Short mmCIF file of C-alpha atoms and ligand atoms in Angstrom, two decimals:
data_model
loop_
_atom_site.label_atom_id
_atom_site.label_comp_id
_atom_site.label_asym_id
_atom_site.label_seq_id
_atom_site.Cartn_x
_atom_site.Cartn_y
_atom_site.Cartn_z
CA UNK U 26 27.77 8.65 -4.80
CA UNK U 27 26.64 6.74 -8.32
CA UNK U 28 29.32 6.52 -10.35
CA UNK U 29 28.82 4.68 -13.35
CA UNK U 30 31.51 4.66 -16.31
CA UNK U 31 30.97 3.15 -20.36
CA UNK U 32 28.32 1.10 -19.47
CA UNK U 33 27.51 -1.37 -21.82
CA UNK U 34 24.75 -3.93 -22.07
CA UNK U 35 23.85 -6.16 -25.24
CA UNK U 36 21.53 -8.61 -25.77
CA UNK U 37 21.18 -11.31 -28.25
CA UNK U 38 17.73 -12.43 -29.90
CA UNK U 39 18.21 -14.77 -32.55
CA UNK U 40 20.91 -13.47 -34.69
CA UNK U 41 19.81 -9.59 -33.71
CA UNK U 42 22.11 -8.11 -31.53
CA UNK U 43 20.73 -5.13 -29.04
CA UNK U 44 23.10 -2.78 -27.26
CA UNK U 45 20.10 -1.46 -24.79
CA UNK U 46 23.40 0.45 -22.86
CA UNK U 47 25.93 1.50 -25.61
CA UNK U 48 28.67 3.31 -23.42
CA UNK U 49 27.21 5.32 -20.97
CA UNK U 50 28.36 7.51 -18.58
CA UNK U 51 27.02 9.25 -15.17
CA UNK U 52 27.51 10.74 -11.98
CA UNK U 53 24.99 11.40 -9.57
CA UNK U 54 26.33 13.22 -5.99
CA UNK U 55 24.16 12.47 -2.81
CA UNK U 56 21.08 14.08 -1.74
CA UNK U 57 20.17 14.89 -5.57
CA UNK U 58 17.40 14.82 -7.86
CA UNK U 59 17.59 13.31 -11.08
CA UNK U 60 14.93 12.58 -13.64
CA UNK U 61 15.93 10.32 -16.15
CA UNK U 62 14.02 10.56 -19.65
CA UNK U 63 14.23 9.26 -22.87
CA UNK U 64 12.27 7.20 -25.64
CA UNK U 65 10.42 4.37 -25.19
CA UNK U 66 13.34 1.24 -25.34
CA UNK U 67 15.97 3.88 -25.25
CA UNK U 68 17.75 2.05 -21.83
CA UNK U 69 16.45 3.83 -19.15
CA UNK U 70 15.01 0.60 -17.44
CA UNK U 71 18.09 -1.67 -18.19
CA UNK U 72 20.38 1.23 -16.59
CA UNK U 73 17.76 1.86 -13.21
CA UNK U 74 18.46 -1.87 -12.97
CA UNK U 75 22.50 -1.65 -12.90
CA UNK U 76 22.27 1.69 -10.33
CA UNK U 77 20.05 -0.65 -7.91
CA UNK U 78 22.74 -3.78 -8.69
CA UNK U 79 19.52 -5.76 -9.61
CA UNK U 80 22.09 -6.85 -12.75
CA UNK U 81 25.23 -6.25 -14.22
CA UNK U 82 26.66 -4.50 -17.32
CA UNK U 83 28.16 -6.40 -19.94
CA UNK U 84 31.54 -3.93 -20.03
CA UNK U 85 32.07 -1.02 -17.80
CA UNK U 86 32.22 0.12 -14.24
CA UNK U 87 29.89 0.85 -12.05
CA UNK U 88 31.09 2.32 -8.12
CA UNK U 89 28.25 3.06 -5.58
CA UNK U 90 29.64 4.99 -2.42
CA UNK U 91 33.19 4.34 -3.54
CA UNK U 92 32.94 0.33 -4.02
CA UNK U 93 33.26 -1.12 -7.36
CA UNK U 94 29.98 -3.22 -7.39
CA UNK U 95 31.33 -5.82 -9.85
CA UNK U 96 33.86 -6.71 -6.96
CA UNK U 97 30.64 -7.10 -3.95
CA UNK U 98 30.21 -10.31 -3.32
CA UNK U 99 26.34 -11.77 -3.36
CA UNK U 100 25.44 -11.39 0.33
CA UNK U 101 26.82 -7.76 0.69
CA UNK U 102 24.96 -7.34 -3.27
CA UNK U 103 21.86 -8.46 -1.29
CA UNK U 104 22.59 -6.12 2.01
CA UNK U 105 22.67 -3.01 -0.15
CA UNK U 106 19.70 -3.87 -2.14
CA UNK U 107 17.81 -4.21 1.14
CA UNK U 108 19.22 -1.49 3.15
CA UNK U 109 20.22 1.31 0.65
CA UNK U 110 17.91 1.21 -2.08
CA UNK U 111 14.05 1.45 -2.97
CA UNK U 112 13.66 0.51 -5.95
CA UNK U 113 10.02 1.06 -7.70
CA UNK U 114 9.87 -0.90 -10.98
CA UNK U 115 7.97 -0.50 -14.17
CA UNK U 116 6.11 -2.98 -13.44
CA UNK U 117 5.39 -3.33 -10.04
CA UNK U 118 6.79 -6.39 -9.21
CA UNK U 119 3.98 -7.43 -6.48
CA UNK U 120 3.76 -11.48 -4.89
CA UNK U 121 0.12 -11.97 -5.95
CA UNK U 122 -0.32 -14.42 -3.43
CA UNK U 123 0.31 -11.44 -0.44
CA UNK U 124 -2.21 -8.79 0.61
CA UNK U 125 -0.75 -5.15 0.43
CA UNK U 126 0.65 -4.96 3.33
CA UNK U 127 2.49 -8.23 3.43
CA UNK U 128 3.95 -6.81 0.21
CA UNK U 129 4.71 -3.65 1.86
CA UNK U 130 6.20 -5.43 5.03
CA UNK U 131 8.62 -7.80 2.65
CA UNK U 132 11.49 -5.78 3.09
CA UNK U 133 11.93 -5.96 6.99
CA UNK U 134 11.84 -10.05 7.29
CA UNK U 135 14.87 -9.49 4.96
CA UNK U 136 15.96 -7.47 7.95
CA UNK U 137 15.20 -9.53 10.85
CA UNK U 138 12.62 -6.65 11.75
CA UNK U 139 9.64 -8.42 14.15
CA UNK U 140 6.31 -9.36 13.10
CA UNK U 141 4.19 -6.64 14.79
CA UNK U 142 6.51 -3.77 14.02
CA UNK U 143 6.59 -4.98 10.34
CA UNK U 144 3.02 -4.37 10.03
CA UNK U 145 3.14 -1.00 12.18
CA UNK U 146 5.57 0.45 9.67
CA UNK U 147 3.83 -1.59 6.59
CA UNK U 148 0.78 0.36 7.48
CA UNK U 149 2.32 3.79 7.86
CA UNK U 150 3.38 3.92 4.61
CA UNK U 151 0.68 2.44 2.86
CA UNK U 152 -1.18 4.72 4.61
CA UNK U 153 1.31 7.64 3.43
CA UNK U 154 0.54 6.36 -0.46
CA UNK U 155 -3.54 7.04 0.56
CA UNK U 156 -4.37 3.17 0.85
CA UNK U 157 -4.83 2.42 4.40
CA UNK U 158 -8.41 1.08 3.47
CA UNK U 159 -6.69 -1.83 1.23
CA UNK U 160 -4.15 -3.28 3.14
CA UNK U 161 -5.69 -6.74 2.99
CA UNK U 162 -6.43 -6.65 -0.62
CA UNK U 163 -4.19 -8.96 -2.65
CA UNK U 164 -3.28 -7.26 -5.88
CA UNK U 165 -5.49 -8.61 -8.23
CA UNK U 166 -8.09 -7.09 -5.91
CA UNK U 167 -6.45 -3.41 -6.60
CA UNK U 168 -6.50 -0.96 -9.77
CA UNK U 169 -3.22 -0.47 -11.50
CA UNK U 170 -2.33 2.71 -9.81
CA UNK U 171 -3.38 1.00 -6.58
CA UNK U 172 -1.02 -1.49 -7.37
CA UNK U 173 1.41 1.39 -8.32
CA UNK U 174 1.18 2.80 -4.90
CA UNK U 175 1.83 -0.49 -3.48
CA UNK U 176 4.83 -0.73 -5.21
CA UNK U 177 6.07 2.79 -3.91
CA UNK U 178 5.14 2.10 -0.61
CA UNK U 179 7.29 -1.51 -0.44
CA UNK U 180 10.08 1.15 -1.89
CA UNK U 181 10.26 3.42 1.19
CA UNK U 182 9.49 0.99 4.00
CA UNK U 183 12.95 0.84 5.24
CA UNK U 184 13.64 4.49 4.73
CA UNK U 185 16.37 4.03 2.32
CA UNK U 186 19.01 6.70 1.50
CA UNK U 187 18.52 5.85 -2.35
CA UNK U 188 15.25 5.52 -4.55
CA UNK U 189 15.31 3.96 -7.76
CA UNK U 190 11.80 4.39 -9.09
CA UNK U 191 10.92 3.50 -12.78
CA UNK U 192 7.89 5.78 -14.02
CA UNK U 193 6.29 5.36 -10.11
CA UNK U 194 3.43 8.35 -11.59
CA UNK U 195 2.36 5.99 -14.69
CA UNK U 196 -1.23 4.60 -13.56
CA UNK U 197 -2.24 7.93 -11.35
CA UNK U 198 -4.31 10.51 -12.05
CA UNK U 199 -3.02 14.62 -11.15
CA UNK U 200 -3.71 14.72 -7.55
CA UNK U 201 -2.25 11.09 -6.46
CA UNK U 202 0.65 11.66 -8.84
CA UNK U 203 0.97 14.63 -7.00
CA UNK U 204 0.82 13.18 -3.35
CA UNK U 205 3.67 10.43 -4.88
CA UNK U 206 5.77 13.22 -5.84
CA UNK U 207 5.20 15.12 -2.51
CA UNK U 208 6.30 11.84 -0.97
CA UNK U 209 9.76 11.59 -2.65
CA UNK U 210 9.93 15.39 -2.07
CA UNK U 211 10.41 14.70 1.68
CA UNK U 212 12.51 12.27 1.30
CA UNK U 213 15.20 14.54 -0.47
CA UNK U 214 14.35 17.23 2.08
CA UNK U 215 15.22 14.04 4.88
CA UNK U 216 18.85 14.00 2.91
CA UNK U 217 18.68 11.17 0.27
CA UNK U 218 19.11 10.93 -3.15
CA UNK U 219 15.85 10.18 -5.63
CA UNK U 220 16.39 9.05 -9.05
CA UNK U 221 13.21 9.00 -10.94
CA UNK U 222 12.15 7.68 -14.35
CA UNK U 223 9.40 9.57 -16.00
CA UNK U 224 8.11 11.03 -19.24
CA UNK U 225 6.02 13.78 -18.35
CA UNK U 226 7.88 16.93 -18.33
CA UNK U 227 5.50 17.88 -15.24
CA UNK U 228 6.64 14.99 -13.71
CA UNK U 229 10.56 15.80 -14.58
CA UNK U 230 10.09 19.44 -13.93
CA UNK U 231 9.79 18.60 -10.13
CA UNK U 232 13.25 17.36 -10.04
CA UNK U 233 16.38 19.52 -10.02
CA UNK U 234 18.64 17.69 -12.96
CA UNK U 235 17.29 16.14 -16.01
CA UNK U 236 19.19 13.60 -18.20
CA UNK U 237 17.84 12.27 -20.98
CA UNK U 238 18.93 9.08 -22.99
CA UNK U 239 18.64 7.96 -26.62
CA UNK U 240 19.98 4.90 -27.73
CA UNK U 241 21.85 3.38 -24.79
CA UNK U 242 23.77 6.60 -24.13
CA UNK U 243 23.51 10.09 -22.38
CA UNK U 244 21.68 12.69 -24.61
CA UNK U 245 21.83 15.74 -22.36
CA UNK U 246 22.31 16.48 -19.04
CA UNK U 247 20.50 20.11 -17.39
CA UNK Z 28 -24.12 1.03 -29.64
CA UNK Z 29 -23.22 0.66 -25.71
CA UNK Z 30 -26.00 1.05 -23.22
CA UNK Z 31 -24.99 0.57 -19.80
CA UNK Z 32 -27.85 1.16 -16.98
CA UNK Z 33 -27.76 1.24 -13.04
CA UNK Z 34 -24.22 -1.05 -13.09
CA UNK Z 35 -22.89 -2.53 -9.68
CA UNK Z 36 -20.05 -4.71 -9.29
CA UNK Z 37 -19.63 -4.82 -5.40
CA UNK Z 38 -16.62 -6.88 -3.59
CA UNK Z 39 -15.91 -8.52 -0.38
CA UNK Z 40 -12.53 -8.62 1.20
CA UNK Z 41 -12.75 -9.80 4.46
CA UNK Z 42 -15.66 -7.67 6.30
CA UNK Z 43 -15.03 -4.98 3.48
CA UNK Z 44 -17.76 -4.05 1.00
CA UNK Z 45 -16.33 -2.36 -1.77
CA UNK Z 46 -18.73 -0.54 -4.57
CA UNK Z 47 -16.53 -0.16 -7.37
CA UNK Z 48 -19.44 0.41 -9.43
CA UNK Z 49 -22.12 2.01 -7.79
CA UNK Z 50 -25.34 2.44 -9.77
CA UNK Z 51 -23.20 3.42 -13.50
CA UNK Z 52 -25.61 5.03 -16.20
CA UNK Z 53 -23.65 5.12 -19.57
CA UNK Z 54 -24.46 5.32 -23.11
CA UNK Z 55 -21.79 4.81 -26.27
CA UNK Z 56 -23.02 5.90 -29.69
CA UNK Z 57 -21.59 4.04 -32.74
CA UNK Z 58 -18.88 5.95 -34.08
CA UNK Z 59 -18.10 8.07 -30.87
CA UNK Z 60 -14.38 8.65 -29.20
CA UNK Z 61 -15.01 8.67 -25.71
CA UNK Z 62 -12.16 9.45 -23.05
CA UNK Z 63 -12.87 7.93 -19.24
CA UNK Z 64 -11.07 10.02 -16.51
CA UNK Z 65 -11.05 9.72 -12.83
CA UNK Z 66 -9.37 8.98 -9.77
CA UNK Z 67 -7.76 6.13 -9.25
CA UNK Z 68 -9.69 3.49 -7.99
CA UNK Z 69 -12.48 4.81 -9.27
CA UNK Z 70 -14.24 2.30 -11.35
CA UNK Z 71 -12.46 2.90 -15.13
CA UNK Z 72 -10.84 -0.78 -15.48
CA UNK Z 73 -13.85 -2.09 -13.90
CA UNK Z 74 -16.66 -0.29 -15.86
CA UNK Z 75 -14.28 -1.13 -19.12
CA UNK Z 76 -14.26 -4.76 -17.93
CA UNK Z 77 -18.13 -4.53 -18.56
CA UNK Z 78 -18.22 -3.12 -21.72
CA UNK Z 79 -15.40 -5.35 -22.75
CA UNK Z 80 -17.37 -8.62 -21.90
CA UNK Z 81 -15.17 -9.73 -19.86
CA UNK Z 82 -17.06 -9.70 -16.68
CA UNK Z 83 -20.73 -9.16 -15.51
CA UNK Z 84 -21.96 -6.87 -13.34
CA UNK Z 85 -23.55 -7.63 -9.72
CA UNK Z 86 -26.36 -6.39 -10.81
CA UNK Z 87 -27.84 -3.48 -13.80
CA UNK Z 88 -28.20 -4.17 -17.51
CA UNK Z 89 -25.59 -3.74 -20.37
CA UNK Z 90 -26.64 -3.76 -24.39
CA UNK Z 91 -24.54 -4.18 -26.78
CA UNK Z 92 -25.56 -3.07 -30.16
CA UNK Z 93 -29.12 -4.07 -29.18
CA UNK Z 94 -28.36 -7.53 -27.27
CA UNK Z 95 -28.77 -8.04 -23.98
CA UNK Z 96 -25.10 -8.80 -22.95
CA UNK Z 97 -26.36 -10.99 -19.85
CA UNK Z 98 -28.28 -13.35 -21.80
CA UNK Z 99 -25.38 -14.28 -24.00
CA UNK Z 100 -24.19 -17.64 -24.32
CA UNK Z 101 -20.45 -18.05 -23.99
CA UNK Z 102 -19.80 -18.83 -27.47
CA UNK Z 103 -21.76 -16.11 -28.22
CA UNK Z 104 -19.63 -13.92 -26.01
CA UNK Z 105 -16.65 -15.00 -26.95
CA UNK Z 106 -17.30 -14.34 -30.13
CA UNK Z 107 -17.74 -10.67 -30.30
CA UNK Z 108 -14.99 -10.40 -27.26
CA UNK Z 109 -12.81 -11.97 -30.19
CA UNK Z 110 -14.57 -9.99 -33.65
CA UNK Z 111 -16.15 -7.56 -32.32
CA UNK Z 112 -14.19 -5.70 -29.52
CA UNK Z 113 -10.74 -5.21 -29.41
CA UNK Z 114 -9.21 -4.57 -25.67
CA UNK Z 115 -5.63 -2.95 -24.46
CA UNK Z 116 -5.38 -4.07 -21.17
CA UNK Z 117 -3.73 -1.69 -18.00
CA UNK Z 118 -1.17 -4.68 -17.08
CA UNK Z 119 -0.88 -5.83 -21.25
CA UNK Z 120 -1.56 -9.20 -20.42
CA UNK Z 121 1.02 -10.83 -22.76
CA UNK Z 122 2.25 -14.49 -22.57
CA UNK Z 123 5.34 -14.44 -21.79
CA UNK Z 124 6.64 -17.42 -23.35
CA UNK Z 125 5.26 -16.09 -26.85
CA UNK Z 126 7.34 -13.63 -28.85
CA UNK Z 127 5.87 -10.18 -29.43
CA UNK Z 128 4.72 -11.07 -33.60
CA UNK Z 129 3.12 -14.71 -31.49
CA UNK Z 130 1.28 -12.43 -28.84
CA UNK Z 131 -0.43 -10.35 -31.50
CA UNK Z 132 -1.45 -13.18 -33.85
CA UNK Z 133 -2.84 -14.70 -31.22
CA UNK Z 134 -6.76 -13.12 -31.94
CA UNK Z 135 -6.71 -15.03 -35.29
CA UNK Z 136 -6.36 -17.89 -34.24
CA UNK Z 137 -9.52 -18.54 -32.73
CA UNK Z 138 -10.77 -16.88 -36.20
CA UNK Z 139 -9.61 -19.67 -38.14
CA UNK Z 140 -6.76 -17.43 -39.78
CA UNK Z 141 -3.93 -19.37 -41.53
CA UNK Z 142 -0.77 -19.21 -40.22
CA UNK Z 143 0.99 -16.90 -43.44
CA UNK Z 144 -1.69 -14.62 -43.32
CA UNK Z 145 -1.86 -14.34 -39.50
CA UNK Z 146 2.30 -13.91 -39.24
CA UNK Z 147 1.58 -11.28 -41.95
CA UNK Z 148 -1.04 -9.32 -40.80
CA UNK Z 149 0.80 -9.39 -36.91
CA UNK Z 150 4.12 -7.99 -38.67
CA UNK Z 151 1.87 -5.06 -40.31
CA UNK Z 152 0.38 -4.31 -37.18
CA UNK Z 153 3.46 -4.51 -35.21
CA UNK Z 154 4.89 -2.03 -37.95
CA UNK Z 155 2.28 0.66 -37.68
CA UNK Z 156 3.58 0.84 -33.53
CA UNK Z 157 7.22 1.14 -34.55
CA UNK Z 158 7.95 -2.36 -33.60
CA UNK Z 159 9.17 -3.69 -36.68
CA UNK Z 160 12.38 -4.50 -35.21
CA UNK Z 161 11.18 -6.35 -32.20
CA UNK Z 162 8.77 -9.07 -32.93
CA UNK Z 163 10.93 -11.92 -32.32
CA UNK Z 164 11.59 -10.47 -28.54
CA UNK Z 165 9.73 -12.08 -25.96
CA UNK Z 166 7.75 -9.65 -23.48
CA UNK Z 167 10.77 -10.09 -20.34
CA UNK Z 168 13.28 -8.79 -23.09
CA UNK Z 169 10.87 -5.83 -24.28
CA UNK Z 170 11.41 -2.39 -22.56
CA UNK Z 171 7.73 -1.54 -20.74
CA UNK Z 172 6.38 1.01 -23.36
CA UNK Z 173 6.97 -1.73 -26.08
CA UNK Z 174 5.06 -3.91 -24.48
CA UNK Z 175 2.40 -1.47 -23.97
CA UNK Z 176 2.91 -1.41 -27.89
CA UNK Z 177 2.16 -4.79 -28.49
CA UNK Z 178 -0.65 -5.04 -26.31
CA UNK Z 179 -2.19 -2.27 -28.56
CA UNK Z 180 -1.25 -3.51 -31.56
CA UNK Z 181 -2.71 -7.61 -29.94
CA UNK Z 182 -6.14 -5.57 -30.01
CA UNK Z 183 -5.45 -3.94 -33.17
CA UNK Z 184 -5.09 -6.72 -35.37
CA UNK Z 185 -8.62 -8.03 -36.20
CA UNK Z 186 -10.19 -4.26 -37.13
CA UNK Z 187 -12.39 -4.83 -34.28
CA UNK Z 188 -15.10 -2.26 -34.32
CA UNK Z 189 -15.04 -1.32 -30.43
CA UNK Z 190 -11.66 -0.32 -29.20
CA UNK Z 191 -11.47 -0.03 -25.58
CA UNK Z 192 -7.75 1.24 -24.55
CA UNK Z 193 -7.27 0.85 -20.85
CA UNK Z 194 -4.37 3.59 -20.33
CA UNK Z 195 -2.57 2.60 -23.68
CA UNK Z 196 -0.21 5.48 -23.46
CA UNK Z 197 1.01 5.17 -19.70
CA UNK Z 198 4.21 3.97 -20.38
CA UNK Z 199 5.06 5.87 -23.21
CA UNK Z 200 7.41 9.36 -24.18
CA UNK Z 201 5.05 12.23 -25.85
CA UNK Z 202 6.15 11.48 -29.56
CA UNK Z 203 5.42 7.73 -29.34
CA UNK Z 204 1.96 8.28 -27.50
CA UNK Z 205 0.95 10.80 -30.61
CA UNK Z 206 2.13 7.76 -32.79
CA UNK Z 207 0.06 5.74 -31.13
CA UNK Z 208 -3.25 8.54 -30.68
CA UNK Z 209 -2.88 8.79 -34.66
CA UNK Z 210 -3.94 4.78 -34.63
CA UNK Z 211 -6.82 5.22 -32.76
CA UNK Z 212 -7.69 8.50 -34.75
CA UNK Z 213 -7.69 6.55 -38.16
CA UNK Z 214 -9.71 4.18 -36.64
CA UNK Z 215 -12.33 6.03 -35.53
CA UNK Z 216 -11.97 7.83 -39.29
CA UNK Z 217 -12.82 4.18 -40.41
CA UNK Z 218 -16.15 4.35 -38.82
CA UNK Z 219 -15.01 2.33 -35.51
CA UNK Z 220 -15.92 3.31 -31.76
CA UNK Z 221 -12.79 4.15 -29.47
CA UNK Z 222 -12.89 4.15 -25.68
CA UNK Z 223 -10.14 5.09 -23.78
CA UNK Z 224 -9.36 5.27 -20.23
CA UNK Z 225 -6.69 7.73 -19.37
CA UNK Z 226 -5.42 9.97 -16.86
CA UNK Z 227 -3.65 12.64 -19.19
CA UNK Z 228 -5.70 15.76 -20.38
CA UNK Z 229 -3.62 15.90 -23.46
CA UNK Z 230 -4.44 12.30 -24.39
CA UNK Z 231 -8.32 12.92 -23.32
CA UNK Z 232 -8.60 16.26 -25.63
CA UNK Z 233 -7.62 14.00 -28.75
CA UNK Z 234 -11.44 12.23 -27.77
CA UNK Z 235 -14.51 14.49 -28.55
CA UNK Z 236 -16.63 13.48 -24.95
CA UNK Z 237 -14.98 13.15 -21.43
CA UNK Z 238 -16.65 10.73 -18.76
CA UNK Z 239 -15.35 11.25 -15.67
CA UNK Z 240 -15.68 8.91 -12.76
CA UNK Z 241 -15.92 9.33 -9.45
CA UNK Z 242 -16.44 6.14 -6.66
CA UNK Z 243 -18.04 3.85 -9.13
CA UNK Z 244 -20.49 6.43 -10.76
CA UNK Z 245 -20.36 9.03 -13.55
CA UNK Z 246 -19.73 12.57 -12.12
CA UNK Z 247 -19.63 14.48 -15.38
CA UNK Z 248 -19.96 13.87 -19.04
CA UNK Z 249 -18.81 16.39 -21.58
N1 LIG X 312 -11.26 -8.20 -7.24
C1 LIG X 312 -11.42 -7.13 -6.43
N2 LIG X 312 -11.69 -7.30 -5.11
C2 LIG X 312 -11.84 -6.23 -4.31
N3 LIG X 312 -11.77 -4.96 -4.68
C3 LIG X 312 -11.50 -4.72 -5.98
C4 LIG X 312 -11.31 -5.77 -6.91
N4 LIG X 312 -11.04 -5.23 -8.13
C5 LIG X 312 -11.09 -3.90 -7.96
N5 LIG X 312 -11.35 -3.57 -6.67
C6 LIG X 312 -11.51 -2.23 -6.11
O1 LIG X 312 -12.47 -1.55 -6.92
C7 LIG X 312 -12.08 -0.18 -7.09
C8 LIG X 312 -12.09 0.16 -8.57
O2 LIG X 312 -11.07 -0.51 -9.24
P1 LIG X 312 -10.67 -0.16 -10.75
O3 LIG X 312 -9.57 -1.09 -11.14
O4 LIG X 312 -11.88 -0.17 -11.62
O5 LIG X 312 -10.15 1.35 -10.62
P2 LIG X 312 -9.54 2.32 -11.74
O6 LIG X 312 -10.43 3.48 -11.87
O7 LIG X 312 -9.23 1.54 -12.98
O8 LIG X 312 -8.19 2.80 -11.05
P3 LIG X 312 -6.71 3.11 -11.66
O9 LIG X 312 -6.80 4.47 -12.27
O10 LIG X 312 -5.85 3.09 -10.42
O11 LIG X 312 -6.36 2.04 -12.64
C9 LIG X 312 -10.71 -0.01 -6.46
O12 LIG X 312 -10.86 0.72 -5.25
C10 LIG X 312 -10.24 -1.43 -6.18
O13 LIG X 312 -9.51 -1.53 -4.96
N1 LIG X 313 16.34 -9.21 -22.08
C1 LIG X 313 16.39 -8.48 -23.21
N2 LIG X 313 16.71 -9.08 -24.38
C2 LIG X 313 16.75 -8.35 -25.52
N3 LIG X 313 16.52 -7.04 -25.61
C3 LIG X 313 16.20 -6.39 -24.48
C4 LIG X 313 16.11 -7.07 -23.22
N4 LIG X 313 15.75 -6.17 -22.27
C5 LIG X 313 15.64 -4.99 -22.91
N5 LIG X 313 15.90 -5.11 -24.22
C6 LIG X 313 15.92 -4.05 -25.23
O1 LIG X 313 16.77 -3.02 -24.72
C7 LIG X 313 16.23 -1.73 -25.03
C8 LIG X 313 16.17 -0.88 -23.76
O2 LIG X 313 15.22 -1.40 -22.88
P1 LIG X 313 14.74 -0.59 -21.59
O3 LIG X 313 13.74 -1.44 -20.88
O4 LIG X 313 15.93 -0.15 -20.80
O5 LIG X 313 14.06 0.70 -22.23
P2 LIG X 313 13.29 1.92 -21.52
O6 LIG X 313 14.05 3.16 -21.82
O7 LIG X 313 13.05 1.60 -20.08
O8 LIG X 313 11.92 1.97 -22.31
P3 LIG X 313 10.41 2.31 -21.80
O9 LIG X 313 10.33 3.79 -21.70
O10 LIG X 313 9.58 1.75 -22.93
O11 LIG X 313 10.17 1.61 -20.50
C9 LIG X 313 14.87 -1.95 -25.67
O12 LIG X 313 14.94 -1.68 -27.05
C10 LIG X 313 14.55 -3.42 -25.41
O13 LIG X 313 13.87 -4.03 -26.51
MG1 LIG X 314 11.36 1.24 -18.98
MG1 LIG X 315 -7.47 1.01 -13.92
#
C-alpha cells in the first residue's frame, strides 16, 4: 500500500546541512499496524509528513496504492489528503479562531458534506474522543490533551482508510490514552491501516510491527 | 514556600460553567520535588498557571514565600515570574521567528544581561539538553521533542529557584527524558523547588510526593 524507497530529505540552516531522511526505505501492506519509534529528531515526523503527501522528499520515491506521488498533480494531492488519510500531528494543528467542533467538522466542507450533517458527524466523534461537553470551546479554552483529542477526532471524521498520527497519546493520562488507542483499534478491526508515532513501549506494544529509526534511516523492523 | 488555599478559577463558555479549580488546598515546602498527576482536564495547567503567576484565581488565596501573590504589583510580579520562577510550558510557547539559542536568552534580557554573556550562558544551557547542534534552528525547523528541549532549557537559564515543568517530557524517547529528569534532579540537589506535571508513573517516581488531581481539587497527596 505505502511504498516508500531511499528517501531523502536535507535541510539547510546557515552553512549546517541536516539530512532529517538519509535513505530510507519501507513498506507498509494494508490493514496493518505499525508503530514507528525512534529518538527525539531522529525523522520520524519529517517521514509521517511524506506518507500523508503533506511534503515531498528531496530524492527518492514514494508510491501510495500503486501511484508514484511525485507524479499527482495538486488537486488529486489535495483529494487524497482529504479522503484517504487522517493525519494527527505533533502538534495539533487546531484554527484557534474555531470551537471544537468546527475544527472537527473542517474536513467535510472540503468534501462538499452539508452543514447539519457536518456537525452530526463532528459531534459523534468528538463525542467518541470523551469531549462531547466541549464542543463549543475554542482551543485556548481546552487542556493540551483536550486539544490532543481534538486533533484525533478532526483525524477520523471522514472515516479514512489511512491514519497518520504523530505521538496522538502525548498529553493523556492511562485511561484516555487508553480509550485513543481503543479508538484506532477499531478502526484496524473496520479494515484500515494505522500508522502511529509513539515512544512508549506500552503505547508501541499495542501495535503489531514496530520500526524504529535513528538518524534518518530504518533501525529495525519486528 | 507555596501556600495555595480554597483556589477557584471558574469559566463561562456560552451557558457553560466550568470549575477547573474547585476549592484547591495546596502547600509546597522549599526544597520539595513534587509530581502533579491527574486526568486530563483536570486542573494541572491551570493550578500550575497559579503558582506560576501567570494568572489569578476567581477567588482563594496564594502565598508565595510569605507574600500575598494577589496584592502584588505587576512589576513586582513580573519580577519573580522572571527571577524567581522558571516555567516549561505544555504547548513550549516559543517565538517562532527567534532561533532556538534567541528563545532561551530571551529571560535575560529583561535582567539586564549583556548580550556575550546572555549568548553564552543560552549555548550552555542548550548544551546540557543535547542541543548543542541546533541553536541556530528556528522552532518550525526543530523536530517536537527539541522544542520541548528548548522550552526547558528557556526556563532553565536564569537558576530560577521554582521550577514548574508542565509535561516537559511528553514528547520525548525514554533515554532523552532521563537526560532531561537528571536536570531537574541536580537542581533540586542545588537547593531549588521542582514541580512537575506529568502523566507518566516513571517520570512521577523520580519526585518524592505525588498530588493527584481530580475535577479541579486534590484527591490524594503522597
Ligand atoms: N479559557 C478556558 N475557558 C474555558 N474552559 C477552560 C479554559 N481553560 C481551561 N478550561 C477547562 O478547564 C479544565 C482544566 O484545564 P487544564 O488545562 O488545567 O487541564 P489539565 O489537567 O492540564 O489537562 P491535560 O492533562 O489535558 O493537559 C478543562 O476541562 C478545560 O476544558
Ligand atoms: N525545516 C527544517 N529545517 C532544518 N532542520 C529540520 C527541519 N525540520 C526538521 N529538521 C531536523 O530534522 C530532524 C528530524 O526531525 P523530525 O521532526 O522528523 O524528528 P522526530 O523524529 O519527529 O523527533 P521528535 O521525536 O522530537 O518529534 C531533526 O534533527 C530536526 O532538527
Ligand atoms: Mg516528531
Ligand atoms: Mg495540561
Amino acid at each position: 500500500l505505502l511504498q516508500a524507497r531511499n528517501l531523502r530529505k536535507t535541510y539547510h540552516v546557515g552553512d549546517q546541512v541536516v539530512h532529517a531522511l538519509d535513505g530510507l526505505d519501507l513498506d507498509i501492506h494494508a490493514n496493518e499496524y505499525v508503530a514507528l519509534m525512534g529518538p527525539s529528531g531522529s525523522g520520524k515526523s519529517t517521514l509521517m509528513n511524506m506518507l500523508g503527501c503533506l511534503d515531498s522528499p528531496t530524492s527518492g520515491s514514494y508510491v501510495l496504492n500503486g501511484q508514484d506521488v511525485s507524479r499527482l498533480e495538486d488537486d488529486a494531492l489535495a483529494d487524497i489528503r482529504n479522503r484517504e488519510i487522517g493525519f494527527v500531528f505533533q502538534t495539533f494543528n487546531l484554527l484557534p479562531r474555531y470551537t471544537a467542533q468546527e475544527n472537527v467538522a473542517l474536513p467535510m466542507i472540503y468534501a462538499g458534506i452539508g452543514k447539519a450533517d457536518r456537525m452530526k458527524r463532528a459531534e459523534e466523534v468528538l463525542a467518541q474522543v470523551g469531549l462531547a461537553d466541549r464542543m463549543d470551546h475554542r482551543p485556548n479554552e481546552l487542556s493540551g490533551g483536550q486539544r490532543q483529542r481534538v486533533a484525533v477526532a478532526r483525524a477520523l471524521v471522514m472515516r479514512p482508510s489511512i491514519i497518520l498520527a504523530d505521538e496522538p497519546t502525548g498529553n493523556l493520562d492511562t485511561a484516555t490514552s487508553l480509550e485513543v488507542m481503543e479508538l484506532f483499534a477499531d478502526i484496524q478491526k473496520a479494515g484500515n491501516t494505522v500508522i502511529l508515532v509513539t515512544h512508549e513501549e506500552d503505547i508501541a506494544a499495542c501495535a503489531e510491527r514496530t520500526v524504529r529509526l535513528r538518524d534518518g534511516r530504518v533501525e529495525s523492523d519486528s
